[in-house]
CSV table of C-alpha atoms in Angstrom, one decimal:
chain,number,residue,atom,x,y,z
A,70,MET,CA,150.2,109.1,98.3
A,71,GLY,CA,152.0,105.7,98.6
A,72,LYS,CA,150.6,102.7,99.7
A,73,PRO,CA,149.8,102.3,103.2
A,74,TYR,CA,151.4,99.4,105.2
A,75,TYR,CA,148.1,98.6,106.9
A,76,ILE,CA,145.4,97.8,104.3
A,77,GLU,CA,141.8,97.3,106.0
A,78,GLU,CA,140.8,94.6,103.4
A,79,ASP,CA,143.7,92.4,104.4
A,80,LEU,CA,142.0,91.3,107.6
A,81,LEU,CA,139.5,89.5,105.4
A,82,LYS,CA,142.8,87.6,103.7
A,83,PHE,CA,143.8,86.4,107.0
A,84,GLY,CA,143.0,82.9,106.3
A,85,ASP,CA,145.2,83.0,103.2
A,86,ILE,CA,148.4,82.8,105.3
A,87,THR,CA,147.9,79.0,104.9
A,88,GLU,CA,149.2,79.5,101.2
A,89,PHE,CA,152.6,79.5,102.0
A,90,GLN,CA,152.8,77.2,105.1
A,91,PRO,CA,149.0,75.0,105.0
A,92,GLU,CA,149.9,72.5,108.0
A,93,LEU,CA,151.1,75.3,110.6
A,94,GLY,CA,148.5,77.7,109.3
A,95,LYS,CA,145.6,75.1,109.8
A,96,LYS,CA,147.0,74.3,113.2
A,97,PHE,CA,147.1,77.9,114.2
A,98,PHE,CA,143.4,78.5,113.1
A,99,SER,CA,142.0,75.4,114.8
A,100,TYR,CA,143.8,76.5,118.1
A,101,TYR,CA,142.6,79.9,117.4
A,102,ASN,CA,139.1,79.1,117.0
A,103,ASP,CA,139.1,76.9,120.3
A,104,VAL,CA,140.5,79.4,122.4
A,105,PHE,CA,137.7,81.9,121.6
A,106,LYS,CA,135.1,79.4,122.6
A,107,GLU,CA,133.1,79.6,125.7
A,108,GLY,CA,135.1,77.8,128.5
A,109,ALA,CA,135.8,78.8,132.1
A,110,LEU,CA,135.8,82.4,130.5
A,111,THR,CA,132.7,83.7,128.7
A,112,GLU,CA,132.9,84.6,124.9
A,113,ARG,CA,132.5,88.2,126.0
A,114,GLU,CA,135.4,88.2,128.8
A,115,LYS,CA,137.5,86.7,125.9
A,116,ALA,CA,136.6,89.1,123.7
A,117,LEU,CA,137.4,92.0,126.1
A,118,ILE,CA,140.8,90.3,127.0
A,119,ALA,CA,141.5,90.1,123.2
A,120,LEU,CA,140.6,93.8,122.7
A,121,ALA,CA,142.9,94.9,125.6
A,122,VAL,CA,145.7,92.7,124.2
A,123,SER,CA,145.1,94.1,120.8
A,124,HIS,CA,145.9,97.6,122.1
A,125,THR,CA,149.0,96.4,123.7
A,126,VAL,CA,150.5,94.8,120.6
A,127,GLN,CA,149.2,97.7,118.8
A,128,CYS,CA,147.7,95.7,115.9
A,129,PRO,CA,144.9,97.7,113.9
A,130,TYR,CA,143.5,94.5,112.3
A,131,CYS,CA,143.0,93.0,116.2
A,132,ILE,CA,141.7,96.4,117.2
A,133,ASP,CA,138.9,96.3,114.5
A,134,ALA,CA,138.2,92.7,114.8
A,135,TYR,CA,137.7,92.8,118.7
A,136,THR,CA,136.0,95.9,119.2
A,137,THR,CA,133.0,94.2,116.6
A,138,ALA,CA,133.5,91.1,118.4
A,139,SER,CA,133.3,92.7,121.9
A,140,LEU,CA,129.8,94.5,120.6
A,141,GLU,CA,128.7,91.3,119.0
A,142,LYS,CA,129.2,89.3,122.6
A,143,GLY,CA,127.2,92.0,124.2
A,144,ALA,CA,130.0,94.3,125.9
A,145,ASP,CA,129.2,97.9,126.5
A,146,GLU,CA,131.4,100.9,125.5
A,147,GLU,CA,132.3,101.5,129.4
A,148,GLN,CA,133.6,97.9,129.7
A,149,MET,CA,135.5,98.0,126.4
A,150,MET,CA,137.0,101.2,127.4
A,151,GLU,CA,137.9,100.0,131.0
A,152,ALA,CA,139.3,96.9,129.4
A,153,ILE,CA,142.0,99.3,127.2
A,154,HIS,CA,142.7,101.1,130.7
A,155,VAL,CA,143.6,97.9,132.0
A,156,ALA,CA,146.0,97.3,129.2
A,157,ALA,CA,147.3,101.0,129.6
A,158,ALA,CA,147.6,100.6,133.3
A,159,ILE,CA,149.8,97.6,133.0
A,160,ARG,CA,152.1,99.1,130.2
A,161,ALA,CA,152.4,102.1,132.3
A,162,GLY,CA,153.0,100.1,135.5
A,163,ALA,CA,155.5,97.9,133.8
A,164,SER,CA,157.6,101.2,132.9
A,165,LEU,CA,157.2,102.5,136.3
A,166,VAL,CA,158.2,99.3,138.3
A,167,HIS,CA,161.7,99.6,136.5
A,168,GLY,CA,162.0,103.2,138.5
A,169,VAL,CA,163.0,100.8,141.2
A,170,GLN,CA,166.0,99.4,139.2
A,171,MET,CA,166.8,103.1,138.4
A,172,MET,CA,166.6,104.1,142.1
A,173,ASN,CA,168.6,101.1,143.0
A,174,LYS,CA,171.4,102.0,140.6
A,175,VAL,CA,171.4,105.6,141.6
A,176,LYS,CA,172.0,104.5,145.1
A,177,GLU,CA,174.6,102.2,144.2
A,178,ILE,CA,176.6,104.8,142.5
A,179,SER,CA,176.0,107.6,144.8
A,180,MET,CA,177.7,108.6,147.9
B,193,MET,CA,125.5,111.2,118.0
B,194,SER,CA,121.6,111.3,116.7
B,195,GLU,CA,120.2,114.1,114.3
B,196,VAL,CA,116.8,114.8,113.6
B,197,ILE,CA,116.0,112.9,110.6
B,198,LYS,CA,112.9,112.5,108.4
B,199,SER,CA,111.5,109.7,106.4
B,200,LEU,CA,113.1,108.6,103.3
B,201,LYS,CA,109.8,109.2,101.6
B,202,SER,CA,109.6,112.8,102.6
B,203,ARG,CA,113.2,113.6,101.6
B,204,LYS,CA,112.2,111.9,98.2
B,205,HIS,CA,115.3,109.6,98.7
B,206,ARG,CA,115.8,106.8,96.1
B,207,LEU,CA,115.9,104.3,98.7
B,208,ALA,CA,112.1,105.2,99.3
B,209,SER,CA,111.5,103.1,96.4
B,210,SER,CA,111.4,99.5,97.0
B,211,PHE,CA,112.5,98.7,93.4
B,212,ILE,CA,115.6,100.6,94.1
B,213,GLN,CA,116.2,99.0,97.5
B,214,LEU,CA,115.8,95.5,95.9
B,215,ASN,CA,118.2,96.5,92.9
B,216,VAL,CA,120.8,97.5,95.5
B,217,LEU,CA,120.3,93.9,97.5
B,218,THR,CA,120.1,91.9,94.5
B,219,GLY,CA,123.3,93.3,93.0
B,220,LYS,CA,125.4,92.2,95.8
B,221,GLY,CA,127.3,88.9,96.2
B,222,HIS,CA,130.2,88.4,98.6
B,223,SER,CA,133.1,90.9,98.4
B,224,ASN,CA,135.1,88.1,97.8
B,225,GLY,CA,133.5,87.6,94.2
B,226,GLU,CA,131.3,84.5,95.2
B,227,ALA,CA,127.8,84.7,93.7
B,228,PHE,CA,125.7,84.5,96.8
B,229,SER,CA,121.7,84.4,96.7
B,230,PHE,CA,119.1,83.2,99.3
B,231,GLU,CA,117.5,81.2,96.9
B,232,SER,CA,120.5,79.2,96.2
B,233,LYS,CA,121.3,78.7,100.0
B,234,LEU,CA,117.5,77.3,100.0
B,235,HIS,CA,118.2,75.0,97.3
B,236,ALA,CA,121.3,73.7,98.9
B,237,THR,CA,119.9,73.1,102.2
B,238,GLY,CA,116.7,71.5,100.6
B,239,ASN,CA,114.3,74.3,101.8
B,240,TYR,CA,113.4,75.6,98.1
B,241,PRO,CA,110.5,76.8,97.6
B,242,LEU,CA,110.1,77.9,101.3
B,243,ARG,CA,106.6,76.8,102.4
B,244,PRO,CA,104.6,77.9,105.5
B,245,ILE,CA,104.0,75.3,108.2
B,246,LYS,CA,100.9,76.9,110.0
B,247,THR,CA,98.8,80.1,110.1
B,248,GLU,CA,99.3,81.1,113.9
B,249,ILE,CA,100.0,84.8,113.8
B,250,LEU,CA,98.3,87.4,111.8
B,251,GLN,CA,100.8,90.5,112.0
B,252,VAL,CA,99.0,93.7,111.2
B,253,ASN,CA,100.4,96.9,110.3
B,254,ILE,CA,97.8,99.4,111.0
B,255,GLY,CA,99.9,102.4,109.9
B,256,LYS,CA,103.4,104.0,108.9
B,257,MET,CA,102.6,107.0,111.1
B,258,CYS,CA,105.0,107.3,114.1
B,259,ASN,CA,106.0,109.9,116.9
B,260,GLN,CA,109.6,108.8,116.3
B,261,THR,CA,112.1,108.7,113.4
B,262,CYS,CA,114.5,105.9,114.2
B,263,ARG,CA,117.5,105.4,112.3
B,264,HIS,CA,117.1,101.8,111.4
B,265,CYS,CA,113.3,102.0,110.9
B,266,HIS,CA,112.6,99.3,108.1
B,267,VAL,CA,109.2,100.8,107.8
B,268,ASP,CA,110.5,104.1,107.0
B,269,ALA,CA,107.7,105.3,109.7
B,270,GLY,CA,107.7,108.9,111.1
B,271,PRO,CA,105.4,111.7,111.8
B,272,ASP,CA,105.2,113.0,108.2
B,273,ARG,CA,103.8,109.3,107.1
B,274,LYS,CA,99.9,109.4,106.7
B,275,GLU,CA,99.3,105.9,105.6
B,276,ILE,CA,97.0,104.3,108.1
B,277,MET,CA,94.6,101.3,108.2
B,278,THR,CA,90.7,102.2,107.9
B,279,ARG,CA,88.2,100.6,110.2
B,280,GLU,CA,86.8,98.7,107.1
B,281,VAL,CA,90.1,96.9,106.5
B,282,MET,CA,90.3,96.4,110.4
B,283,GLN,CA,87.0,94.4,110.1
B,284,GLN,CA,88.5,92.2,107.3
B,285,CYS,CA,91.2,91.4,109.4
B,286,ILE,CA,88.9,90.4,112.5
B,287,ASP,CA,86.5,88.3,110.0
B,288,ALA,CA,89.9,86.4,108.7
B,289,VAL,CA,90.7,85.6,112.4
B,290,LYS,CA,87.4,84.3,113.1
B,291,ASN,CA,87.4,82.0,110.2
B,292,SER,CA,91.1,80.8,110.5
B,293,ASP,CA,93.6,79.2,112.9
B,294,PHE,CA,95.2,82.3,113.7
B,295,ASN,CA,95.5,82.3,117.7
B,296,MET,CA,97.5,85.6,117.8
B,297,VAL,CA,97.3,89.1,116.1
B,298,ASP,CA,100.3,91.3,116.4
B,299,LEU,CA,99.8,94.7,115.9
B,300,THR,CA,102.6,96.9,114.8
B,301,GLY,CA,103.2,100.2,112.8
B,302,GLY,CA,104.5,103.0,112.8
B,303,ALA,CA,103.1,103.7,116.4
B,304,PRO,CA,100.1,101.3,116.3
B,305,GLU,CA,98.3,103.6,118.9
B,306,MET,CA,98.3,106.7,116.6
B,307,ASN,CA,95.6,105.0,114.4
B,308,PRO,CA,92.3,106.6,115.4
B,309,ASP,CA,90.7,103.3,115.3
B,310,PHE,CA,93.3,101.3,117.4
B,311,ARG,CA,91.3,101.1,120.5
B,312,TRP,CA,88.3,100.0,118.5
B,313,PHE,CA,90.3,97.3,116.8
B,314,VAL,CA,91.8,96.0,120.0
B,315,GLU,CA,88.3,95.9,121.8
B,316,GLU,CA,86.7,93.8,118.7
B,317,LEU,CA,89.9,91.6,118.6
B,318,ASP,CA,89.4,91.0,122.5
B,319,LYS,CA,85.6,90.1,121.8
B,320,ALA,CA,86.9,87.5,119.5
B,321,GLU,CA,89.0,85.8,122.1
B,322,VAL,CA,92.2,86.1,120.2
B,323,ASN,CA,95.7,86.6,122.0
B,324,ILE,CA,97.0,90.3,121.2
B,325,ILE,CA,100.3,91.8,120.9
B,326,VAL,CA,101.0,95.5,120.6
B,327,ARG,CA,104.6,96.6,119.6
B,328,CYS,CA,104.3,99.8,121.6
B,329,ASN,CA,107.4,102.0,121.1
B,330,LEU,CA,107.1,103.2,124.7
B,331,THR,CA,107.4,107.0,124.0
B,332,ILE,CA,104.0,107.1,122.7
B,333,ILE,CA,102.5,106.7,126.0
B,334,LEU,CA,104.1,110.2,127.0
B,335,ALA,CA,103.6,111.7,123.6
B,336,ASN,CA,100.1,113.4,124.3
B,337,PRO,CA,98.1,113.5,127.4
B,338,ARG,CA,95.3,111.3,125.2
B,339,TYR,CA,97.9,108.4,125.5
B,340,TYR,CA,98.6,108.6,129.4
B,341,ASP,CA,95.9,105.9,130.0
B,342,LEU,CA,97.3,103.4,127.6
B,343,PRO,CA,98.9,101.1,130.3
B,344,GLY,CA,95.5,100.7,131.9
B,345,PHE,CA,94.0,100.0,128.5
B,346,TYR,CA,96.5,97.4,127.6
B,347,LYS,CA,95.9,96.0,130.9
B,348,ALA,CA,92.1,95.9,130.6
B,349,HIS,CA,92.4,93.8,127.6
B,350,ASN,CA,95.3,91.6,128.9
B,351,ILE,CA,97.5,92.6,125.8
B,352,VAL,CA,100.9,91.3,125.3
B,353,ILE,CA,103.4,94.5,125.1
B,354,ILE,CA,106.7,94.3,123.0
B,355,SER,CA,108.6,97.2,123.2
B,356,SER,CA,112.0,98.3,121.7
B,357,LEU,CA,114.8,99.3,124.0
B,358,PRO,CA,118.0,99.0,122.0
B,359,HIS,CA,120.0,99.3,125.1
B,360,TYR,CA,120.2,99.8,128.8
B,361,SER,CA,122.4,102.8,128.1
B,362,ALA,CA,121.3,106.2,126.8
B,363,ARG,CA,123.9,106.7,124.3
B,364,ARG,CA,123.1,103.8,122.4
B,365,THR,CA,119.2,104.0,122.5
B,366,ASP,CA,119.2,107.7,121.6
B,367,ALA,CA,121.8,107.1,118.9
B,368,GLN,CA,119.2,104.9,117.1
B,369,ARG,CA,115.9,106.2,118.2
B,370,GLY,CA,116.5,110.0,118.6
B,371,GLU,CA,117.8,112.4,121.3
B,372,GLY,CA,115.7,111.9,124.9
B,373,VAL,CA,114.2,108.6,123.8
B,374,PHE,CA,115.9,106.7,126.5
B,375,ALA,CA,114.7,108.7,129.3
B,376,LYS,CA,111.0,108.8,128.1
B,377,SER,CA,111.1,105.1,127.5
B,378,ILE,CA,112.4,104.6,131.0
B,379,GLN,CA,109.4,106.9,132.4
B,380,ALA,CA,107.2,104.5,130.3
B,381,LEU,CA,108.4,101.2,131.4
B,382,LYS,CA,107.8,102.6,135.0
B,383,MET,CA,104.3,103.5,134.1
B,384,LEU,CA,103.8,100.0,132.6
B,385,ASN,CA,105.2,98.3,135.8
B,386,GLU,CA,103.0,100.6,137.9
B,387,VAL,CA,99.9,98.5,136.4
B,388,GLY,CA,101.6,95.3,136.8
B,389,TYR,CA,103.1,94.8,133.4
B,390,GLY,CA,106.4,92.8,133.7
B,391,MET,CA,105.8,92.0,137.4
B,392,GLU,CA,106.0,88.5,138.7
B,393,GLY,CA,102.8,87.0,139.2
B,394,SER,CA,100.5,89.5,137.2
B,395,GLY,CA,100.3,87.6,134.3
B,396,LEU,CA,100.8,90.9,132.3
B,397,GLU,CA,103.8,90.1,129.7
B,398,LEU,CA,106.2,93.0,128.9
B,399,HIS,CA,109.0,92.1,126.8
B,400,LEU,CA,112.0,94.3,125.4
B,401,VAL,CA,113.6,94.0,122.1
B,402,TYR,CA,117.0,94.7,121.4
B,403,ASN,CA,118.6,95.6,118.1
B,404,PRO,CA,122.2,96.5,117.5
B,405,SER,CA,123.1,100.4,117.2
B,406,GLY,CA,125.2,100.0,114.3
B,407,ALA,CA,126.5,97.6,111.6
B,408,TYR,CA,127.1,94.5,113.8
B,409,LEU,CA,125.0,91.3,114.8
B,410,PRO,CA,123.1,91.0,118.1
B,411,PRO,CA,124.9,89.1,121.1
B,412,SER,CA,123.4,85.9,122.5
B,413,GLN,CA,119.9,86.7,123.6
B,414,GLU,CA,120.3,84.8,127.0
B,415,SER,CA,123.4,86.4,128.1
B,416,LEU,CA,122.1,89.9,127.0
B,417,LYS,CA,118.7,89.4,128.9
B,418,LYS,CA,120.8,89.1,132.2
B,419,ASP,CA,122.5,92.2,131.6
B,420,PHE,CA,119.5,94.3,131.0
B,421,LYS,CA,117.8,92.8,133.8
B,422,ARG,CA,120.5,93.6,136.1
B,423,ARG,CA,121.0,97.0,134.7
B,424,LEU,CA,117.5,98.2,134.5
B,425,LYS,CA,116.7,96.9,137.9
B,426,THR,CA,119.8,98.5,139.6
B,427,ASP,CA,119.6,101.8,137.4
B,428,PHE,CA,115.9,102.3,137.6
B,429,ASP,CA,114.0,99.7,139.5
B,430,ILE,CA,112.2,98.5,136.1
B,431,GLU,CA,110.9,94.9,135.6
B,432,PHE,CA,110.5,92.9,132.4
B,433,ASN,CA,109.6,89.4,131.2
B,434,ASP,CA,111.8,88.5,128.3
B,435,LEU,CA,114.4,90.1,125.9
B,436,TYR,CA,114.4,89.3,122.2
B,437,THR,CA,117.5,90.2,120.3
B,438,ILE,CA,116.7,91.0,116.6
B,439,THR,CA,119.1,91.6,113.6
B,440,ASN,CA,118.8,94.9,111.8
B,441,MET,CA,117.5,94.1,108.3
B,442,PRO,CA,119.4,95.7,105.4
B,443,ILE,CA,116.5,97.8,104.0
B,444,SER,CA,114.9,101.3,104.0
B,445,ARG,CA,116.5,103.3,106.7
B,446,PHE,CA,119.0,101.0,108.0
B,447,LEU,CA,120.2,100.4,104.4
B,448,GLU,CA,120.7,104.2,103.9
B,449,TYR,CA,122.7,104.2,107.0
B,450,LEU,CA,124.7,101.2,106.0
B,451,ILE,CA,125.6,103.0,102.7
B,452,GLN,CA,126.3,106.4,104.1
B,453,SER,CA,128.5,105.0,106.7
B,454,GLY,CA,130.6,102.8,104.3
B,455,ASN,CA,129.5,99.8,106.1
B,456,TYR,CA,127.3,98.4,103.4
B,457,ASP,CA,129.7,95.7,102.0
B,458,ALA,CA,131.2,94.4,105.3
B,459,TYR,CA,127.5,94.0,106.9
B,460,ILE,CA,126.3,91.9,103.9
B,461,ASP,CA,129.3,89.9,103.9
B,462,LYS,CA,128.6,89.5,107.7
B,463,LEU,CA,125.0,88.2,107.1
B,464,LEU,CA,125.9,86.0,104.2
B,465,GLU,CA,129.1,84.1,106.2
B,466,ALA,CA,126.7,83.9,109.3
B,467,PHE,CA,124.2,81.9,107.3
B,468,ASN,CA,122.9,79.4,109.6
B,469,PRO,CA,120.3,76.7,108.0
B,470,LEU,CA,118.9,75.6,111.3
B,471,ALA,CA,117.4,79.1,111.5
B,472,VAL,CA,115.5,78.0,108.2
B,473,ASP,CA,112.6,76.0,110.1
B,474,GLY,CA,112.0,78.7,112.5
B,475,LEU,CA,111.6,81.7,110.2
B,476,MET,CA,108.6,83.6,111.2
B,477,CYS,CA,107.2,83.8,107.6
B,478,ARG,CA,106.5,80.1,108.0
B,479,ASN,CA,103.9,80.7,110.7
B,480,THR,CA,102.8,84.4,110.1
B,481,VAL,CA,101.0,86.2,107.6
B,482,SER,CA,101.6,90.1,107.5
B,483,VAL,CA,98.9,92.6,106.5
B,484,GLY,CA,99.6,95.9,105.2
B,485,TRP,CA,97.7,99.0,106.2
B,486,ASP,CA,95.6,98.9,103.2
B,487,GLY,CA,94.9,95.0,103.5
B,488,TYR,CA,97.2,93.6,100.9
B,489,LEU,CA,98.8,90.5,102.4
B,490,TYR,CA,102.7,89.6,102.7
B,491,ASP,CA,104.8,86.9,104.0
B,492,CYS,CA,106.4,89.3,106.7
B,493,ASP,CA,106.7,93.0,107.6
B,494,PHE,CA,109.9,93.2,105.7
B,495,ASN,CA,108.6,91.9,102.3
B,496,GLN,CA,105.7,94.2,103.1
B,497,MET,CA,108.2,97.3,102.9
B,498,LEU,CA,109.7,96.0,99.9
B,499,ASP,CA,106.4,95.6,98.3
B,500,LEU,CA,106.6,91.9,97.6
B,501,LYS,CA,102.8,90.9,98.0
B,502,ILE,CA,101.6,87.4,98.1
B,503,GLY,CA,99.9,86.1,95.1
B,504,ASP,CA,101.3,84.9,91.7
B,505,LYS,CA,100.0,87.5,89.7
B,506,ILE,CA,96.9,88.9,91.4
B,507,PRO,CA,98.0,90.4,94.9
B,508,LEU,CA,95.9,88.8,97.7
B,509,HIS,CA,93.8,91.1,99.9
B,510,ILE,CA,92.8,90.2,103.6
B,511,SER,CA,88.9,90.8,102.5
B,512,GLU,CA,89.5,87.5,100.4
B,513,PHE,CA,91.5,85.8,102.8
B,514,ASP,CA,91.5,82.0,102.4
B,515,GLU,CA,93.8,79.8,104.6
B,516,GLU,CA,94.1,76.6,102.4
B,517,LYS,CA,95.4,78.8,99.5
B,518,MET,CA,97.8,80.6,102.3
B,519,LEU,CA,99.1,77.4,103.5
B,520,SER,CA,99.9,76.0,99.9
B,521,ARG,CA,101.8,79.5,98.9
B,522,ALA,CA,105.4,79.4,98.2
B,523,ILE,CA,107.0,82.3,100.4
B,524,ILE,CA,108.6,85.0,98.7
B,525,THR,CA,112.5,85.4,99.4
B,526,ASN,CA,115.2,87.7,98.3
B,527,GLN,CA,118.6,88.7,99.7
B,528,HIS,CA,117.4,90.6,102.6
B,529,CYS,CA,116.2,87.2,104.1
B,530,PHE,CA,120.0,86.7,105.1
B,531,GLY,CA,119.0,89.0,108.0
B,532,CYS,CA,116.6,86.3,109.4
B,533,THR,CA,119.1,83.5,109.1
B,534,ALA,CA,122.2,85.0,110.5
B,535,GLY,CA,123.9,83.4,113.4
B,536,ALA,CA,121.1,82.3,115.8
B,537,GLY,CA,118.6,83.5,113.5
B,538,SER,CA,116.2,86.5,114.1
B,539,SER,CA,112.3,86.8,114.1
B,540,CYS,CA,109.8,89.2,115.5
B,541,GLY,CA,110.3,86.9,118.6
B,542,GLY,CA,113.9,87.1,118.8
B,543,GLU,CA,116.5,84.3,118.4
B,544,ILE,CA,115.2,81.3,116.2
B,545,VAL,CA,117.8,78.7,117.0
């Protein structure tokens, strides 16, 4: 078995990215931490948005992190799955809406 | 999903031994290699040794017998456990309450109602004019016709009821507490509501306890309380007063679950990282004394299950309760205490901070 590209333990080392570029890394984490604080949106709403986006960007680290975060912010399984459906619907819609472009082109080049 | 399980003791599991549990816990620092002891955290925050503040609550565990076998149970309770408190020890508890500042007696188990002297004990405590909490698992009310009148009995003695309902969904509740527990719990809550428990203006208090159905920390108590209120009212027309969120302690059957499911290291790391020094002031061991079924004294129900008795060399017994001595003791701590100081903190009354 070869070494996998994604290693679960690497998530715990996320903070280490500051090793090669401290200034930008620190700025990123400071911004990141502020983003997830309670604001106009609750921490739970933000965790659910992050969970949906994690599926869209297909990041296994993010999926693990925001599944746990969603549970710890009080979301239930139905809410979490609905959030993922929202992400999936947007992805599907984003493909399908281009069907109009296909139709336009068909009409443009057809008699 | 949930499966029928037995107590660690009846399975002769190695974790039935408190000595082995403590060995597992003390052998674990942070996964990043950092040695991490609760004692060092107390030193660093100027709280070592941890001392009591007052004697306010006497928490009495009147037996390990229970009609349920929950997967996370820190008592390792179940139908196969026979250890129960005798009337003689109960009388010693009553005497201690009469001769001290305790204003609350918190009855727990197992299912405390399964002790044949439960009702006698409650009646005598009521005569002693002390406030009484019963940690009722709800399903006991429906377990046998002889328990059907419990709601009326609780009401007659103005008992505060604190009941576990880990979630407003059957999925999570049954996964932790056993198949069918959610439906029975809902039925029992309706019976409690019927006699006035949890209803506005009744003065009869009914509080629910949430704890995570897995290896993660509880959400904020206030926000979850709103969800529970809304969902239980909408879905089942159930009322209750307050919701307490409690962190699962990495001992006994929850420790078994953590190890079996491969979540142990990550869960302990999470507790260590979430250490909140502000929670130390409100730790329940600082205003509570815990009594075991055989009358021995502990700093809390968790220490009781780890057999960490109060007393330097000679374990102290409720029959020789001495309030002054109790207030000058050093509280025994170990790695499991990180469970009470994580995040917003955790106690038998929910969040601390």
